[in-house]
Amino acid sequence: MTQPPQLALYLVDLVAVLVLTFGLYFPRHRRRDLVVAYLGVNVGVLAVAATLASSTVGAGLGLGLFGVLSIIRLRSTELSQHEVAYYFAALALGLLGGLGATAGWLGVAGSALILVVMAVADHPRLLRRHRSQVVLLDRAFPDEAGLVAYLEQLLGAHVHSASVQRLDLVNDTTLVDVRFEVAPGGGVSASSAGDVAAALAVPSLPAARTGQVPA
């Protein structure tokens, strides 16, 4: 089987990163600054990898470059886990395009596999009822069972885990990281606090403030 020309691999990479960025990431997450980051990382890695592949240095240094880039921590803003996954997907596509002359059609297949995995793994319908939230409660819960019961009534969901991040007995607050599963068609509603008061028969039940954490 004939190997694809290097220029064709460059074009495959550019098409793949455009699909990854504008076909998958941006329509689902709408963060414009990371569009620039993903395109810049991909093209930059593609150029460096192609230069290394055409020199006497070889692919070993290219793989070392991948390792160096993989430990870079972006300090401008915090990235969620799915954004980190897109970041490494863009990086891997650039390496496959730049160093793919030796791999041939395996490089093209690897690029297609990355796109398929990202399309499926980040699909909105996949595990859509499983959520993660950091919840700040205006009440201290030293008892884990009581905390779980309160959260299930508040969120209208089955709580899988509740990890207390901070328990403040002086200010009467609890900061907890909650992993839960909402019922079909369910979700966190504005009237949940009232339902908690009725369910637990607690007079003057305090409100809760929730902040969504990306999955």
Tab-separated table of C-alpha atoms in Angstrom, residues 4-106:
chain	number	residue	atom	x	y	z
A	4	PRO	CA	0.065	9.234	1.636
A	5	PRO	CA	2.207	12.253	0.723
A	6	GLN	CA	3.241	14.531	3.566
A	7	LEU	CA	1.222	17.430	2.148
A	8	ALA	CA	-1.896	15.269	2.294
A	9	LEU	CA	-1.217	14.588	5.972
A	10	TYR	CA	-0.938	18.327	6.609
A	11	LEU	CA	-4.311	18.851	4.947
A	12	VAL	CA	-5.816	15.991	6.955
A	13	ASP	CA	-4.587	17.610	10.155
A	14	LEU	CA	-5.978	21.027	9.234
A	15	VAL	CA	-9.361	19.574	8.328
A	16	ALA	CA	-9.382	17.472	11.502
A	17	VAL	CA	-8.578	20.396	13.811
A	18	LEU	CA	-11.232	22.545	12.115
A	19	VAL	CA	-13.797	19.787	12.677
A	20	LEU	CA	-12.623	19.371	16.267
A	21	THR	CA	-12.793	23.095	17.006
A	22	PHE	CA	-15.715	24.405	14.960
A	23	GLY	CA	-17.683	21.192	14.525
A	24	LEU	CA	-17.427	19.760	18.052
A	25	TYR	CA	-16.022	22.122	20.672
A	26	PHE	CA	-17.422	25.561	19.880
A	27	PRO	CA	-21.037	24.528	19.127
A	28	ARG	CA	-21.131	22.622	22.426
A	29	HIS	CA	-19.202	24.940	24.767
A	30	ARG	CA	-19.070	28.391	23.119
A	31	ARG	CA	-15.713	29.524	24.511
A	32	ARG	CA	-14.060	31.671	21.880
A	33	ASP	CA	-10.650	32.093	23.520
A	34	LEU	CA	-10.032	28.345	23.474
A	35	VAL	CA	-10.813	28.223	19.758
A	36	VAL	CA	-7.707	30.360	19.226
A	37	ALA	CA	-5.733	28.192	21.667
A	38	TYR	CA	-6.673	24.891	20.001
A	39	LEU	CA	-5.917	26.154	16.499
A	40	GLY	CA	-2.650	27.761	17.601
A	41	VAL	CA	-1.457	24.685	19.493
A	42	ASN	CA	-2.326	22.388	16.611
A	43	VAL	CA	-0.650	24.418	13.890
A	44	GLY	CA	2.366	25.149	16.080
A	45	VAL	CA	2.901	21.489	16.941
A	46	LEU	CA	2.329	20.523	13.296
A	47	ALA	CA	5.046	22.946	12.139
A	48	VAL	CA	7.558	21.868	14.786
A	49	ALA	CA	6.867	18.155	14.283
A	50	ALA	CA	7.163	18.464	10.508
A	51	THR	CA	10.494	20.261	10.889
A	52	LEU	CA	11.794	17.580	13.251
A	53	ALA	CA	10.598	14.792	10.968
A	54	SER	CA	12.446	16.283	8.004
A	55	SER	CA	15.700	16.702	9.915
A	56	THR	CA	18.205	14.237	11.286
A	57	VAL	CA	16.845	14.608	14.784
A	58	GLY	CA	14.108	12.073	14.142
A	59	ALA	CA	10.799	11.324	15.750
A	60	GLY	CA	12.265	10.672	19.189
A	61	LEU	CA	12.607	14.361	19.919
A	62	GLY	CA	9.124	14.909	18.553
A	63	LEU	CA	7.701	12.488	21.095
A	64	GLY	CA	9.775	14.260	23.738
A	65	LEU	CA	8.139	17.501	22.609
A	66	PHE	CA	4.750	15.907	23.180
A	67	GLY	CA	5.813	15.022	26.716
A	68	VAL	CA	7.033	18.551	27.404
A	69	LEU	CA	3.856	20.117	26.069
A	70	SER	CA	1.725	17.677	28.040
A	71	ILE	CA	2.995	19.063	31.354
A	72	ILE	CA	2.476	22.717	30.486
A	73	ARG	CA	-0.059	24.235	32.843
A	74	LEU	CA	-2.026	27.147	31.444
A	75	ARG	CA	-2.171	29.734	34.225
A	76	SER	CA	-4.284	32.416	32.554
A	77	THR	CA	-7.617	30.746	33.312
A	78	GLU	CA	-8.622	27.432	34.808
A	79	LEU	CA	-9.484	24.718	32.302
A	80	SER	CA	-12.154	22.126	32.909
A	81	GLN	CA	-11.437	18.477	32.243
A	82	HIS	CA	-13.277	18.377	28.909
A	83	GLU	CA	-11.369	21.469	27.753
A	84	VAL	CA	-8.088	19.765	28.674
A	85	ALA	CA	-9.218	16.765	26.609
A	86	TYR	CA	-9.797	18.992	23.573
A	87	TYR	CA	-6.402	20.602	24.182
A	88	PHE	CA	-4.593	17.263	24.018
A	89	ALA	CA	-6.691	16.164	21.044
A	90	ALA	CA	-5.556	19.256	19.114
A	91	LEU	CA	-1.965	18.573	20.177
A	92	ALA	CA	-2.143	14.913	19.134
A	93	LEU	CA	-3.617	15.819	15.749
A	94	GLY	CA	-0.704	18.154	15.126
A	95	LEU	CA	1.815	15.452	15.976
A	96	LEU	CA	0.097	12.895	13.772
A	97	GLY	CA	0.111	15.349	10.879
A	98	GLY	CA	3.723	16.393	11.336
A	99	LEU	CA	5.232	12.996	12.094
A	100	GLY	CA	2.795	10.896	10.091
A	101	ALA	CA	5.060	10.250	7.113
A	102	THR	CA	6.514	7.181	8.802
A	103	ALA	CA	3.130	5.954	10.063
A	104	GLY	CA	1.394	6.455	6.727
A	105	TRP	CA	-2.296	5.671	6.760
A	106	LEU	CA	-2.128	4.865	10.466
